[in-house]
PDB file of C-alpha atoms in Angstrom:
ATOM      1  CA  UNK A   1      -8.890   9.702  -7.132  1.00  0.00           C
ATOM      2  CA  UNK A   2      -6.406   6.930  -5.530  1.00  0.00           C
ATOM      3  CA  UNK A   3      -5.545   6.808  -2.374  1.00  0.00           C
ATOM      4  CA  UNK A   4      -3.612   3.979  -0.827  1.00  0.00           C
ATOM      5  CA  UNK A   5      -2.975   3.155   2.924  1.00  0.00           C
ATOM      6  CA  UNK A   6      -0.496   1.272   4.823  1.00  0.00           C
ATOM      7  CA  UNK A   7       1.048   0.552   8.630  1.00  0.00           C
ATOM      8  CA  UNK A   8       2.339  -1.559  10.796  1.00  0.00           C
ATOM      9  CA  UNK A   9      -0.236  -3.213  13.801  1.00  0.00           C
ATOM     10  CA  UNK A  10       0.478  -1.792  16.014  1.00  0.00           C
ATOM     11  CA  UNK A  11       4.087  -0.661  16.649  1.00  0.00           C
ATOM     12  CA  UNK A  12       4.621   2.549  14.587  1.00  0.00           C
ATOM     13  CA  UNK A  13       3.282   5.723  15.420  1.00  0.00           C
ATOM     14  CA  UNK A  14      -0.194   5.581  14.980  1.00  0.00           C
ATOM     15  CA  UNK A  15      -2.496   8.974  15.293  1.00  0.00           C
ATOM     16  CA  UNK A  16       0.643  10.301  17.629  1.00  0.00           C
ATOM     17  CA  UNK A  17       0.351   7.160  19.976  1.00  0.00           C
ATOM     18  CA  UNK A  18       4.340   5.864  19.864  1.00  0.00           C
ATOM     19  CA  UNK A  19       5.370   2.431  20.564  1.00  0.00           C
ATOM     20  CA  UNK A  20       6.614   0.778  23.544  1.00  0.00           C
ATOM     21  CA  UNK A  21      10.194   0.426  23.007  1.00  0.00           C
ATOM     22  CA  UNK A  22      11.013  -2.613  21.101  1.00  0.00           C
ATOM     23  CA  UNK A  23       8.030  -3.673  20.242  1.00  0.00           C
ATOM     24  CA  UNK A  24       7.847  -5.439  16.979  1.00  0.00           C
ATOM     25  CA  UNK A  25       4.991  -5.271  14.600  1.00  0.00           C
ATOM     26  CA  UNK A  26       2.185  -8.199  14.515  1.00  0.00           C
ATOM     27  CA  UNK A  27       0.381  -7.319  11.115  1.00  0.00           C
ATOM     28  CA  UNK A  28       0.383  -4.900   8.393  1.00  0.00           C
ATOM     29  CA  UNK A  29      -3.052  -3.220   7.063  1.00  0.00           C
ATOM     30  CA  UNK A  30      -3.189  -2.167   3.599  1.00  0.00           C
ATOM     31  CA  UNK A  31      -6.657  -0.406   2.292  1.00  0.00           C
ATOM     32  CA  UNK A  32      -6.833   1.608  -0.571  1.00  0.00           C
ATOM     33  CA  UNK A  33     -10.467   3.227  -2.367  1.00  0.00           C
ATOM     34  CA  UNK A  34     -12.002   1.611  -5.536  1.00  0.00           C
ATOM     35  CA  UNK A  35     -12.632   4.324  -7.392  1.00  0.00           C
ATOM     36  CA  UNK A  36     -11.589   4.954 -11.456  1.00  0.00           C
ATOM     37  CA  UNK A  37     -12.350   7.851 -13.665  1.00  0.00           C
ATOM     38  CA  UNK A  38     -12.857   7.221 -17.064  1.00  0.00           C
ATOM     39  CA  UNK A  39     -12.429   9.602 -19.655  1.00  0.00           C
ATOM     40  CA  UNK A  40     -12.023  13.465 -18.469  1.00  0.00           C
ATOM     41  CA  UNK A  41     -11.041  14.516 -15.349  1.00  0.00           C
ATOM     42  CA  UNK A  42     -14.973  15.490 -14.650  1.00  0.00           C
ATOM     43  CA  UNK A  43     -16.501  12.488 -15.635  1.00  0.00           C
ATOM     44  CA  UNK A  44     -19.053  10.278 -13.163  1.00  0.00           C
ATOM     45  CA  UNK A  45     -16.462   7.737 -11.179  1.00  0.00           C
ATOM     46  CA  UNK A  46     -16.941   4.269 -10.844  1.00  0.00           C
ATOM     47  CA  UNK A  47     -16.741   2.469  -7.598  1.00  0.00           C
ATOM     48  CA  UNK A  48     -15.631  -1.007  -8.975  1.00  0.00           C
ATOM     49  CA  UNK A  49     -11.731  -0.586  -9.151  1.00  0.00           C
ATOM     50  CA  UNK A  50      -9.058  -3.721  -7.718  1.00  0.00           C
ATOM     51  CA  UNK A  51      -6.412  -1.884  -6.556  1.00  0.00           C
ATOM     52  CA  UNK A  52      -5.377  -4.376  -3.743  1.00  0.00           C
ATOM     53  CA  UNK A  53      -4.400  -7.964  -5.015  1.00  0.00           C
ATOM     54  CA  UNK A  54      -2.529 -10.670  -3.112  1.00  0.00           C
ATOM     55  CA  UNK A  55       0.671 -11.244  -4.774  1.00  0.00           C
ATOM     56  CA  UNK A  56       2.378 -14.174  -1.982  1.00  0.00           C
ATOM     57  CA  UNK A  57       1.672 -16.334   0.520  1.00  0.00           C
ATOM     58  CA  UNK A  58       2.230 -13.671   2.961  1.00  0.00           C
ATOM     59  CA  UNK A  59       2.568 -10.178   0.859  1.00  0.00           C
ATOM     60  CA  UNK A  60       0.003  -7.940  -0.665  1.00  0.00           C
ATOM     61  CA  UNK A  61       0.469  -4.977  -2.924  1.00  0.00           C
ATOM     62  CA  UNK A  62      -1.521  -1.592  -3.301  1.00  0.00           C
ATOM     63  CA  UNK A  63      -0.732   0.612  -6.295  1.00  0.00           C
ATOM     64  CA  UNK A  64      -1.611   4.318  -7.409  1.00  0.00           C
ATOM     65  CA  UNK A  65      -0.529   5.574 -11.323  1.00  0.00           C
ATOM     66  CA  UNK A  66      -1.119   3.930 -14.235  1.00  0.00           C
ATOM     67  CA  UNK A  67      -3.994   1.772 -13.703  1.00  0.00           C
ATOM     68  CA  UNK A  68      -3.209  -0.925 -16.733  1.00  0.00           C
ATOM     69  CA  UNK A  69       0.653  -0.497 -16.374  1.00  0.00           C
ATOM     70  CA  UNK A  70       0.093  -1.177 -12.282  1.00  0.00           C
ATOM     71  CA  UNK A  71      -1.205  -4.234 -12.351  1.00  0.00           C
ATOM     72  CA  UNK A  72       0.899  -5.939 -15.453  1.00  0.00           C
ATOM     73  CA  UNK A  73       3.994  -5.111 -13.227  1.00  0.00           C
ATOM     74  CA  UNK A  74       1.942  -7.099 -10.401  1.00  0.00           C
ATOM     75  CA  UNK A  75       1.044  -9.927 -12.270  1.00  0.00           C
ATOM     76  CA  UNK A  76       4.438 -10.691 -13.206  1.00  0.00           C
ATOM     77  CA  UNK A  77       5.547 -10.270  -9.909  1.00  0.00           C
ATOM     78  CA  UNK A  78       3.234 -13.094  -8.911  1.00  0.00           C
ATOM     79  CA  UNK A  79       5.345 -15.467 -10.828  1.00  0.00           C
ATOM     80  CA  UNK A  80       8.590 -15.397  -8.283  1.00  0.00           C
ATOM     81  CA  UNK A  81       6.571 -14.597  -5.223  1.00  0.00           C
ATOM     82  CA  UNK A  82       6.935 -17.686  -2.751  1.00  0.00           C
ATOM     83  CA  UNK A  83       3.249 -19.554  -2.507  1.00  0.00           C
ATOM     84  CA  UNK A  84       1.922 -21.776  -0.157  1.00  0.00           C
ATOM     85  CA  UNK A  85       3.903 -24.507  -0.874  1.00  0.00           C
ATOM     86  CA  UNK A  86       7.013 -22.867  -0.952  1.00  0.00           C
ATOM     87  CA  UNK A  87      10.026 -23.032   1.511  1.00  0.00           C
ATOM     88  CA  UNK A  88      11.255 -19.717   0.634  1.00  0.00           C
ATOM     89  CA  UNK A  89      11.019 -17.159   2.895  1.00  0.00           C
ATOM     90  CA  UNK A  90       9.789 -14.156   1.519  1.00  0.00           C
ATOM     91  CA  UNK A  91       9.953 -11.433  -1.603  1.00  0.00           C
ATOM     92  CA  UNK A  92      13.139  -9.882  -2.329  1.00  0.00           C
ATOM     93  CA  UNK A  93      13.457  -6.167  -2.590  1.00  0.00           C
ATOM     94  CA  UNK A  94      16.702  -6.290  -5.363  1.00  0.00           C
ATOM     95  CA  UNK A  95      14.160  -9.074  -7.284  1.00  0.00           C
ATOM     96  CA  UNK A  96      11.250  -7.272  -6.826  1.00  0.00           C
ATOM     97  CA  UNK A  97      12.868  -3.964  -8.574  1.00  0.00           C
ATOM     98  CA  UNK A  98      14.176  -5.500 -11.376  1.00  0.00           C
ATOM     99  CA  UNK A  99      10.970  -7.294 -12.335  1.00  0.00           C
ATOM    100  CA  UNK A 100       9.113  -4.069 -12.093  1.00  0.00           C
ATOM    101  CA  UNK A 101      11.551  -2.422 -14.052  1.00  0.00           C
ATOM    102  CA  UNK A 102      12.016  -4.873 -16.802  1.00  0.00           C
ATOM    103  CA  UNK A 103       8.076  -4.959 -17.188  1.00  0.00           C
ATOM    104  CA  UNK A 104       7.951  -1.091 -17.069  1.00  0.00           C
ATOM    105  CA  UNK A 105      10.770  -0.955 -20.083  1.00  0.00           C
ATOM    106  CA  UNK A 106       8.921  -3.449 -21.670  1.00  0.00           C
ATOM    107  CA  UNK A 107       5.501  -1.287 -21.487  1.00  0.00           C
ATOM    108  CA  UNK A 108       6.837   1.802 -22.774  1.00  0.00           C
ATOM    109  CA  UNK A 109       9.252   0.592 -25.813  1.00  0.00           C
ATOM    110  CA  UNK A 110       5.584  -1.020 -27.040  1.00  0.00           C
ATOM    111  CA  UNK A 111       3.493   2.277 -27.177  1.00  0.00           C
ATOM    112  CA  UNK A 112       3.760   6.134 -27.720  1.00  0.00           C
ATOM    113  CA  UNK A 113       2.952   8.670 -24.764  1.00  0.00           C
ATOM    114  CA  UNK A 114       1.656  11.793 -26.042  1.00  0.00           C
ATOM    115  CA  UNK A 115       1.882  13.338 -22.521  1.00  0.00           C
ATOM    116  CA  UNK A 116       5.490  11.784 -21.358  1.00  0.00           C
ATOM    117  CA  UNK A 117       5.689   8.388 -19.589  1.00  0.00           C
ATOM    118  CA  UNK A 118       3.285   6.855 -17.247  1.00  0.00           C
ATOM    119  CA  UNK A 119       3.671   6.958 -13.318  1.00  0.00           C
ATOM    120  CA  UNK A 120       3.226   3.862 -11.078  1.00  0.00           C
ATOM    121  CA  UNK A 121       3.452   4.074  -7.297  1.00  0.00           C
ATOM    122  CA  UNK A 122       3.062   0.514  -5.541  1.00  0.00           C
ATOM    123  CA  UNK A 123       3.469  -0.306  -1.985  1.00  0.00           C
ATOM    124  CA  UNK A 124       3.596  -4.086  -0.667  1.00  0.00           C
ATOM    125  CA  UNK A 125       3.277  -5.130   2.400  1.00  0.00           C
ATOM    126  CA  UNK A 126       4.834  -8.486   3.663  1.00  0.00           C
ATOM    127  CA  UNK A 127       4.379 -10.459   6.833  1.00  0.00           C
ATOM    128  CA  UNK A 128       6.419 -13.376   8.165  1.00  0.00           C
ATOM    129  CA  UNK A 129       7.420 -14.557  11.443  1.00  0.00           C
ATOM    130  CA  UNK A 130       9.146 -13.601  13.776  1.00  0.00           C
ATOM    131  CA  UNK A 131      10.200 -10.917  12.180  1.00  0.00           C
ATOM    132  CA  UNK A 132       7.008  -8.821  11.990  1.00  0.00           C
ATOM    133  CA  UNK A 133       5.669  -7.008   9.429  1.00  0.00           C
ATOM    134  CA  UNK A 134       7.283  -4.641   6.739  1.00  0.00           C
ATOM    135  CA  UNK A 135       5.991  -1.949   4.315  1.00  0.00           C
ATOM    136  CA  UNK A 136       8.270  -1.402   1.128  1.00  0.00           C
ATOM    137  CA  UNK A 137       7.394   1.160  -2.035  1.00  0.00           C
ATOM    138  CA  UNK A 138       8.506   0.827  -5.297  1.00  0.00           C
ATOM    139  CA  UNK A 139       8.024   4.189  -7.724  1.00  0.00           C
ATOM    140  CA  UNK A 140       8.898   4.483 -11.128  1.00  0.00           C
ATOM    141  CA  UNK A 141      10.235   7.407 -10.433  1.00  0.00           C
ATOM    142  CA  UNK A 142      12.887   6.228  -8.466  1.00  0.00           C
ATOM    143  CA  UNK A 143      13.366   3.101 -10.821  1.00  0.00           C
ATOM    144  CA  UNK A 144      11.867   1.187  -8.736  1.00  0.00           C
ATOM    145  CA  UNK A 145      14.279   1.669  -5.497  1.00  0.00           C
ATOM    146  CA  UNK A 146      12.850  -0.130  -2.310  1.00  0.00           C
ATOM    147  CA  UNK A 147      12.044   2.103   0.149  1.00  0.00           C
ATOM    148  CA  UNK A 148      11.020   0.700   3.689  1.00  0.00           C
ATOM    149  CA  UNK A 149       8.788   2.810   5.535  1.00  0.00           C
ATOM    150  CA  UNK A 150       7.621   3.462   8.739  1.00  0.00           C
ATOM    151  CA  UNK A 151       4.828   5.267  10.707  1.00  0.00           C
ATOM    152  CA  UNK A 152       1.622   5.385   8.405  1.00  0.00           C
ATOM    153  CA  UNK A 153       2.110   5.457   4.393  1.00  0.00           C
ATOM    154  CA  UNK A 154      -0.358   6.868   2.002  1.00  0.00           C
ATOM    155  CA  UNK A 155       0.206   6.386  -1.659  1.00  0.00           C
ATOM    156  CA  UNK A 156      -2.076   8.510  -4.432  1.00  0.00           C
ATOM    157  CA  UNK A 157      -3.101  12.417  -4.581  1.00  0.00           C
ATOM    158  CA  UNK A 158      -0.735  14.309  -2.705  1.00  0.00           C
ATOM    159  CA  UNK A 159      -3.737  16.348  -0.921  1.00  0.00           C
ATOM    160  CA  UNK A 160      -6.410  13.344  -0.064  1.00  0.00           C
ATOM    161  CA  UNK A 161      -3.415  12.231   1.763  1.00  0.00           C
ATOM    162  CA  UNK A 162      -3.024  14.755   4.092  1.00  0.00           C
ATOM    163  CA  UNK A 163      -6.581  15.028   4.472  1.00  0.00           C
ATOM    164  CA  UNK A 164      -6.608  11.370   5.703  1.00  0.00           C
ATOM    165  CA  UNK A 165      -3.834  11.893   7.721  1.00  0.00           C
ATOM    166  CA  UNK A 166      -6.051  14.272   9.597  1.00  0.00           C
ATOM    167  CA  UNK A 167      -8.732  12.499   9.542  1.00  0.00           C
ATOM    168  CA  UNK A 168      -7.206   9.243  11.231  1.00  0.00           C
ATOM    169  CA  UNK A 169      -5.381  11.024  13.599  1.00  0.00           C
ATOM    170  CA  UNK A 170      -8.509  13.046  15.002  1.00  0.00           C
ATOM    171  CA  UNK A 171     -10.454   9.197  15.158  1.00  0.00           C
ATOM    172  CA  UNK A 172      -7.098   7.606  16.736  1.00  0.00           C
ATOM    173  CA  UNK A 173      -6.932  10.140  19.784  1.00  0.00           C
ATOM    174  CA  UNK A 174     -10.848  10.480  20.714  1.00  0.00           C
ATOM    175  CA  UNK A 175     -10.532   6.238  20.652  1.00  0.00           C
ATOM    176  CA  UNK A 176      -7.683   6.085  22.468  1.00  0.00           C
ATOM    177  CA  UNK A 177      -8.454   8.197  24.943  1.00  0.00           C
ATOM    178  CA  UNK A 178     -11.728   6.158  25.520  1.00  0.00           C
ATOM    179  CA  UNK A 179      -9.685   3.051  26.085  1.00  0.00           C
ATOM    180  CA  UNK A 180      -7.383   4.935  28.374  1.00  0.00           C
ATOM    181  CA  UNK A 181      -5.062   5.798  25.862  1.00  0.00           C
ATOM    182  CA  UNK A 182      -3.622   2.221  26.676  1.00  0.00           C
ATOM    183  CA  UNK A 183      -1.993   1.488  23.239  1.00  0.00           C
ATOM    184  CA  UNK A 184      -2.401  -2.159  23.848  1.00  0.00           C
ATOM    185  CA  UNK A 185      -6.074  -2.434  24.107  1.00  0.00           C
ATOM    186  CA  UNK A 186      -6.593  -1.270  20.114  1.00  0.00           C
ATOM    187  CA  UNK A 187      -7.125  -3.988  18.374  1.00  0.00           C
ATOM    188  CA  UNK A 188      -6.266  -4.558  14.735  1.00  0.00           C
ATOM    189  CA  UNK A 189      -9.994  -4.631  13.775  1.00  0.00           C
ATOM    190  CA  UNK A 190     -10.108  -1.640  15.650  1.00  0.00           C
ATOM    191  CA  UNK A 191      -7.622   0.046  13.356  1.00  0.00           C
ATOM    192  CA  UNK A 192      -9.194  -0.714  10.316  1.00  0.00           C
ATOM    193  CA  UNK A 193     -12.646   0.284  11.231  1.00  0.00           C
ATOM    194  CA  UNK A 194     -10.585   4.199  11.545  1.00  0.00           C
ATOM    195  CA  UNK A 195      -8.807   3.559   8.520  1.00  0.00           C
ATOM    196  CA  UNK A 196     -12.229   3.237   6.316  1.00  0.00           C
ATOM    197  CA  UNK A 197     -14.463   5.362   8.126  1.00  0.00           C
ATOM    198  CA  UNK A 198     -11.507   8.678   7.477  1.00  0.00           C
ATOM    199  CA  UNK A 199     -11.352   7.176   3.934  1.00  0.00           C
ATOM    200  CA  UNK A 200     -14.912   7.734   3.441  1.00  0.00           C
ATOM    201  CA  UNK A 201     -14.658  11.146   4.519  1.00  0.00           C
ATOM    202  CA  UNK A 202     -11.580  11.999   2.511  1.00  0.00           C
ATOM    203  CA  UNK A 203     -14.091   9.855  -0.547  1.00  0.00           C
TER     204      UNK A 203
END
């Protein structure tokens, strides 16, 4: 099972908690389980996956799909992602589909697919200031399009995320009702505490 998380700290709805209006986003989480099957579908999983790797100075991707096909397209990302060093400001939507399409055409036309071609599903999130924090998904099913999203993402098996969904909204509300449902007192480590302890139950 994969199942990928991301959202915006903490403007964007959150567990039903909405934003003050205006309010700009201050950091992005992105979490994401570590498990791989190997073999058939019923075979003992392995709780040693990467599935989140820093691709930028200020950008990190998660991906779902096509483990081996997933993380070429990443790598090769890495190589026009601003680093440290750079002046640039930050990754490029337009430049960031091409490159994963150009490595996906590149992956196919060298192998056969008994089964039809692969799926990949990767969402990066990027952080610069002062513009806040954005979430943008690339699928191969879409070519590669950029889509900028909002609210909280999940990426992976259509079912464990709904479950999570449910999961971190029930934690969200009981939390913020302890802290006076006062929006500004959750605190981003706060957040991600929620986000792994409803992954472990959707696990």
């Amino acid at each position: 099972m994969t199942l990928c998380i991301g959202l915006k700290y903490p403007w964007g709805v959150m567990g039903g908690i909405n934003p003050p209006l205006g309010a700009r986003s201050t950091a992005i989480i992105l979490a994401t389980d570590s498990r791989w099957v190997f073999g058939k579908a019923n075979s003992a999983p392995v709780d040693k996956a990467q599935k989140l790797f820093p691709i930028a100075r200020n950008a990190v991707a998660v991906y779902a799909g096509a483990s081996e096909l997933a993380e070429e397209c990443i790598r090769k990302l890495k190589y026009l992602a601003p680093q440290p060093s750079s002046s640039k400001r930050t990754l490029n939507g337009q430049m960031v589909q091409k490159r994963f399409m150009d490595t996906y055409q590149e992956y196919v036309a060298d192998r056969r697919f008994a089964h039809g071609k692969p799926d990949v599903d990767i969402m990066i999130g990027v952080f610069e200031e002062p513009f806040g924090g954005e979430l943008i998904r690339f699928r191969s099913s879409s070519d590669f399009a950029p889509e900028k999203t909002e609210g909280i993402q999940t990426i992976g098996v259509l079912g464990a995320g709904q479950m999570f969904r449910q999961e971190f909204q029930h934690i969200v509300k009981s939390k913020s009702n302890q802290a006076s449902s006062h929006i500004s007192r959750i605190k981003v480590a706060d957040v991600f505490m929620w986000i792994a302890a409803a992954l472990e139950k959707v696990k």
